Structure formats: C-alpha cells, structure tokens
Short mmCIF file of C-alpha atoms in Angstrom, two decimals:
data_model
loop_
_atom_site.label_atom_id
_atom_site.label_comp_id
_atom_site.label_asym_id
_atom_site.label_seq_id
_atom_site.Cartn_x
_atom_site.Cartn_y
_atom_site.Cartn_z
CA ASP E 1 12.97 8.52 -12.35
CA VAL E 2 10.46 10.49 -10.33
CA LYS E 3 11.83 11.56 -7.03
CA VAL E 4 9.81 12.45 -3.98
CA THR E 5 11.92 13.90 -1.20
CA GLN E 6 10.82 14.24 2.39
CA SER E 7 12.93 16.70 4.33
CA SER E 8 13.51 14.58 7.43
CA ARG E 9 13.83 10.85 8.00
CA TYR E 10 13.44 11.05 11.76
CA LEU E 11 11.92 13.76 13.95
CA VAL E 12 11.33 14.02 17.68
CA LYS E 13 8.99 16.76 18.84
CA ARG E 14 7.37 17.74 22.10
CA THR E 15 3.64 17.67 22.78
CA GLY E 16 2.05 20.97 21.77
CA GLU E 17 4.73 21.96 19.26
CA LYS E 18 3.81 23.03 15.76
CA VAL E 19 5.42 20.59 13.33
CA PHE E 20 6.10 21.03 9.63
CA LEU E 21 6.74 18.04 7.37
CA GLU E 22 8.00 19.01 3.94
CA CYS E 23 7.70 17.09 0.70
CA VAL E 24 9.10 18.00 -2.72
CA GLN E 25 8.66 16.18 -6.04
CA ASP E 26 10.65 16.86 -9.17
CA MET E 27 8.51 15.51 -12.01
CA ASP E 28 5.84 18.15 -12.38
CA HIS E 29 3.15 15.88 -10.94
CA GLU E 30 -0.27 17.40 -10.45
CA ASN E 31 -1.33 15.29 -7.49
CA MET E 32 0.26 15.06 -4.07
CA PHE E 33 -0.78 13.11 -1.00
CA TRP E 34 0.04 12.72 2.67
CA TYR E 35 -0.46 9.36 4.39
CA ARG E 36 0.38 7.98 7.76
CA GLN E 37 1.26 4.36 8.33
CA ASP E 38 0.58 2.62 11.61
CA PRO E 39 0.89 -1.10 12.46
CA GLY E 40 -2.34 -2.95 11.79
CA LEU E 41 -3.95 0.12 10.22
CA GLY E 42 -2.11 0.26 6.91
CA LEU E 43 -1.88 3.51 4.95
CA ARG E 44 -4.43 6.15 5.85
CA LEU E 45 -4.92 9.27 3.75
CA ILE E 46 -4.64 12.53 5.66
CA TYR E 47 -4.87 15.19 2.93
CA PHE E 48 -4.34 15.44 -0.78
CA SER E 49 -4.01 18.11 -3.41
CA TYR E 50 -4.77 18.11 -7.13
CA ASP E 51 -3.36 21.54 -7.85
CA VAL E 52 -1.54 24.50 -6.37
CA LYS E 53 -3.43 26.11 -3.48
CA MET E 54 -5.98 23.32 -3.64
CA LYS E 55 -6.47 20.79 -0.86
CA GLU E 56 -8.96 18.14 0.08
CA LYS E 57 -9.43 16.20 3.29
CA GLY E 58 -8.67 12.54 3.31
CA ASP E 59 -9.88 9.97 5.80
CA ILE E 60 -8.14 11.30 8.93
CA PRO E 61 -7.58 15.08 8.61
CA GLU E 62 -8.22 15.97 12.25
CA GLY E 63 -5.24 17.66 13.88
CA TYR E 64 -3.53 18.31 10.55
CA SER E 65 -3.46 20.98 7.89
CA VAL E 66 -1.59 21.28 4.59
CA SER E 67 -0.12 23.91 2.33
CA ARG E 68 0.61 23.80 -1.38
CA GLU E 69 1.94 27.15 -2.51
CA LYS E 70 4.01 25.69 -5.35
CA LYS E 71 3.30 22.71 -7.57
CA GLU E 72 6.35 20.78 -6.45
CA ARG E 73 5.95 21.25 -2.70
CA PHE E 74 3.30 19.89 -0.33
CA SER E 75 3.65 20.53 3.37
CA LEU E 76 1.89 18.75 6.22
CA ILE E 77 1.38 20.77 9.39
CA LEU E 78 0.62 19.40 12.83
CA GLU E 79 -0.89 22.44 14.53
CA SER E 80 -0.28 21.15 18.07
CA ALA E 81 1.49 17.83 18.13
CA SER E 82 0.09 15.09 20.32
CA THR E 83 1.45 11.67 21.25
CA ASN E 84 -1.18 9.92 19.12
CA GLN E 85 0.39 11.56 16.09
CA THR E 86 3.54 9.51 16.58
CA SER E 87 3.69 7.64 13.28
CA MET E 88 5.42 7.11 9.95
CA TYR E 89 4.38 9.86 7.55
CA LEU E 90 4.53 9.21 3.83
CA CYS E 91 4.26 11.72 1.03
CA ALA E 92 3.35 10.62 -2.49
CA SER E 93 2.81 12.19 -5.87
CA SER E 94 1.19 11.04 -9.08
CA PHE E 95 0.69 12.18 -12.61
CA GLN E 96 -2.38 10.16 -13.33
CA VAL E 97 -3.61 6.88 -11.96
CA GLY E 98 -4.62 4.38 -14.59
CA THR E 99 -1.66 4.97 -16.84
CA ASN E 100 0.61 2.50 -15.07
CA TYR E 101 2.16 5.22 -12.97
CA GLY E 102 0.33 4.96 -9.68
CA TYR E 103 1.95 6.85 -6.85
CA THR E 104 5.59 7.52 -6.18
CA PHE E 105 6.30 7.66 -2.49
CA GLY E 106 8.98 9.42 -0.52
CA SER E 107 11.12 7.55 1.98
CA GLY E 108 8.96 8.60 4.88
CA THR E 109 9.40 10.61 8.07
CA ARG E 110 9.29 8.76 11.35
CA LEU E 111 7.82 11.28 13.79
CA THR E 112 7.90 10.70 17.53
CA VAL E 113 5.95 13.06 19.77
CA VAL E 114 7.04 12.97 23.41
CA ASP D 1 -16.20 0.57 5.57
CA GLN D 2 -13.01 -0.96 4.28
CA GLN D 3 -13.13 -1.09 0.50
CA VAL D 4 -9.87 -2.97 0.05
CA LYS D 5 -9.16 -5.86 2.37
CA GLN D 6 -6.06 -7.89 2.94
CA ASN D 7 -7.25 -10.47 5.42
CA SER D 8 -3.89 -12.03 6.18
CA PRO D 9 -1.72 -9.72 8.29
CA SER D 10 1.26 -12.00 7.80
CA LEU D 11 2.55 -14.86 5.67
CA SER D 12 5.63 -17.00 6.08
CA VAL D 13 7.09 -19.15 3.27
CA GLN D 14 10.28 -21.02 2.56
CA GLU D 15 12.82 -19.71 0.08
CA GLY D 16 12.17 -21.10 -3.41
CA ARG D 17 8.48 -21.77 -2.79
CA ILE D 18 5.52 -19.77 -4.03
CA SER D 19 4.13 -16.82 -2.05
CA ILE D 20 0.48 -15.96 -2.62
CA LEU D 21 -0.86 -12.72 -1.24
CA ASN D 22 -4.57 -12.08 -1.45
CA CYS D 23 -6.71 -8.97 -1.69
CA ASP D 24 -10.47 -8.46 -1.86
CA TYR D 25 -12.36 -5.33 -2.78
CA THR D 26 -15.96 -4.25 -2.44
CA ASN D 27 -16.30 -1.27 -4.76
CA SER D 28 -17.42 -2.42 -8.21
CA MET D 29 -16.23 0.89 -9.66
CA PHE D 30 -12.60 -0.05 -9.07
CA ASP D 31 -10.94 -0.80 -12.39
CA TYR D 32 -7.24 -0.46 -11.73
CA PHE D 33 -5.24 -2.34 -9.13
CA LEU D 34 -1.68 -2.07 -7.90
CA TRP D 35 0.67 -3.82 -5.52
CA TYR D 36 3.26 -1.94 -3.53
CA LYS D 37 6.12 -3.34 -1.51
CA LYS D 38 7.45 -1.66 1.60
CA TYR D 39 10.60 -2.26 3.58
CA PRO D 40 10.92 -0.89 7.13
CA ALA D 41 11.91 2.78 7.31
CA GLU D 42 11.36 3.21 3.57
CA GLY D 43 8.47 4.41 1.44
CA PRO D 44 6.38 1.91 -0.53
CA THR D 45 7.59 1.14 -4.03
CA PHE D 46 5.42 0.19 -6.97
CA LEU D 47 5.60 -3.49 -7.83
CA ILE D 48 3.00 -4.43 -10.43
CA SER D 49 -0.42 -3.36 -11.61
CA ILE D 50 -3.38 -4.68 -13.54
CA SER D 51 -6.28 -3.12 -15.35
CA SER D 52 -9.74 -4.61 -15.11
CA ILE D 53 -9.68 -5.42 -18.82
CA LYS D 54 -7.10 -8.10 -18.03
CA ASP D 55 -7.15 -11.08 -15.73
CA LYS D 56 -3.41 -11.59 -15.47
CA ASN D 57 -0.26 -9.52 -15.61
CA GLU D 58 3.23 -10.90 -15.26
CA ASP D 59 6.56 -9.24 -14.56
CA GLY D 60 9.44 -11.60 -13.92
CA ARG D 61 8.83 -13.50 -10.70
CA PHE D 62 5.69 -11.50 -9.95
CA THR D 63 2.23 -12.24 -11.35
CA VAL D 64 -1.03 -10.58 -10.42
CA PHE D 65 -4.32 -12.33 -11.08
CA LEU D 66 -7.66 -10.55 -11.12
CA ASN D 67 -11.05 -12.23 -10.70
CA LYS D 68 -13.59 -9.48 -11.29
CA SER D 69 -16.64 -11.58 -10.57
CA ALA D 70 -15.25 -12.47 -7.15
CA LYS D 71 -13.77 -9.00 -6.61
CA HIS D 72 -10.51 -10.68 -5.74
CA LEU D 73 -6.92 -10.28 -6.77
CA SER D 74 -3.80 -12.11 -5.80
CA LEU D 75 -0.07 -11.59 -6.12
CA HIS D 76 2.09 -14.63 -6.80
CA ILE D 77 5.83 -14.56 -6.23
CA VAL D 78 7.73 -17.50 -7.72
CA PRO D 79 10.28 -18.42 -6.55
CA SER D 80 10.26 -16.51 -3.27
CA GLN D 81 13.56 -15.04 -2.10
CA PRO D 82 14.62 -13.73 1.33
CA GLY D 83 14.85 -10.23 -0.17
CA ASP D 84 11.13 -10.38 -0.85
CA SER D 85 10.50 -10.15 2.88
CA ALA D 86 8.52 -6.92 3.24
CA VAL D 87 5.01 -5.58 3.75
CA TYR D 88 2.87 -5.78 0.62
CA PHE D 89 0.01 -3.37 0.08
CA CYS D 90 -2.81 -3.90 -2.35
CA ALA D 91 -4.35 -0.71 -3.79
CA ALA D 92 -7.30 0.05 -6.03
CA SER D 93 -8.74 2.98 -7.88
CA SER D 94 -11.51 3.96 -10.24
CA THR D 95 -10.14 5.62 -13.35
CA GLN D 96 -13.60 6.83 -14.26
CA GLY D 97 -14.92 10.00 -12.72
CA GLY D 98 -11.56 11.69 -12.47
CA SER D 99 -10.61 10.49 -9.02
CA GLU D 100 -6.90 10.08 -8.54
CA LYS D 101 -7.13 8.51 -5.12
CA LEU D 102 -5.78 5.08 -4.43
CA VAL D 103 -7.46 3.07 -1.71
CA PHE D 104 -5.02 0.84 0.14
CA GLY D 105 -5.45 -2.36 2.08
CA LYS D 106 -3.84 -2.76 5.49
CA GLY D 107 -0.95 -4.76 4.16
CA THR D 108 0.42 -8.30 4.50
CA LYS D 109 3.83 -8.86 6.02
CA LEU D 110 5.67 -11.51 4.02
CA THR D 111 8.59 -13.35 5.57
CA VAL D 112 10.67 -15.59 3.32
CA ASN D 113 12.80 -17.97 5.36
CA PRO D 114 16.19 -19.13 3.97
#
C-alpha cells in the first residue's frame, strides 16, 4: 500500500513564525500536492509538484511556498504564519490519475496559529 | 468558478436505508470521477471511481452513477451503516492534456443514525 506520511498530526505556532510541514511518500510517485481543508470550503489546492525541483501554484498559494529537493519529499512552508492559516493541511501523492489510482492522502496536520 | 459542486452540505439517514450523495460538474473535459471519504482528523481515503466511458460502477455497498449529458454523478450507499458517517468529497479530472490535478467539491457530511 502507498503510504503518505506527514511529520506532525498537531502543531501550534505563534503568529510570525516560519513553519515547515513535511510530507514523505514511499511509492515513487511523480506527483505531490498540498491542500488545506476548512469547514464549508472543502479541499483547496495550495501547491503541487510533478517532479523534483518543480512546483506550480494551486488556487491559494499566497503566504505559502514549497520545496521538493527529493522525489519522495514535499515540504510546505509558511513564511510568516498568520491566524488565517489555522487549518487542516493535507498532503497527497499520485502516480497517474485516470488509472484508478487517484490520490493517496496523508493523515493531515492540524495547524493552529495563535 | 466552482467546477465541481456538492450542493448539499449535509445529509442524515437512518441505518439500513439508502444514502444518495450528489455531485454536479461544469467542465465538459472532465472524464474521470472519484469519491473520497474523510473522517475527522484523518486524511481522505479513496472510495470508488468511474470513467466517463461507463455510466455505473459498483463496489460492494457503494455504487456510483454518472449521467454525462446532465454533468451529474451520484454515490449510492446501500444499506447505510453508522460507520459510513463521514464527509464525502466528489472529485473530477481530465485525463487528456496531461493534467494530474483533481478538482474537489466542498464535501457532504453524511450522518447515519442507528
């Protein structure tokens, strides 16, 4: 089974801190994604990556950056955390959509910014 | 503009009855559709998918129906069980053009009452 591991389940950070959310997948997937989930807003794509050192903005990239130095690892960076970034963050990876694989998600990181 | 819409934020059914979750899409390029299930404090898990070349796909208690002309799909759960209580996300993609992005709806919270 594909496994997507997010380094922390719960995080509490202070406003203005630089925050790193780490995600690792173990099935050699090409594609990796970062989403945030908020009540009433569903899943919103922040950034995604189709290859090492490659990144593309999703629908809500403002206030975030990403890093993909190795194929298996995709990091989300909050440059200066703000209270409106309090959310559930979900990492996902995929081999190829359309082949019955879809995305495999990690368990999520619940981030609270105080 | 929301390309994938789940117009019912919540649904409540009795155990043993049928649950029907609906999803509409606007992009005629979408040709692959998935349903994900999410429990609180966990990542979404893949439930069932359907390609646009089919109009029905069944997996145990779960059946997805696709009506391409109406740009509508639905997930049927029969019989519903209390453990099915979760948020269900509809997702769509276009397998043409090389895009690997899934577009998600906002989710429907299903509650199955014992």
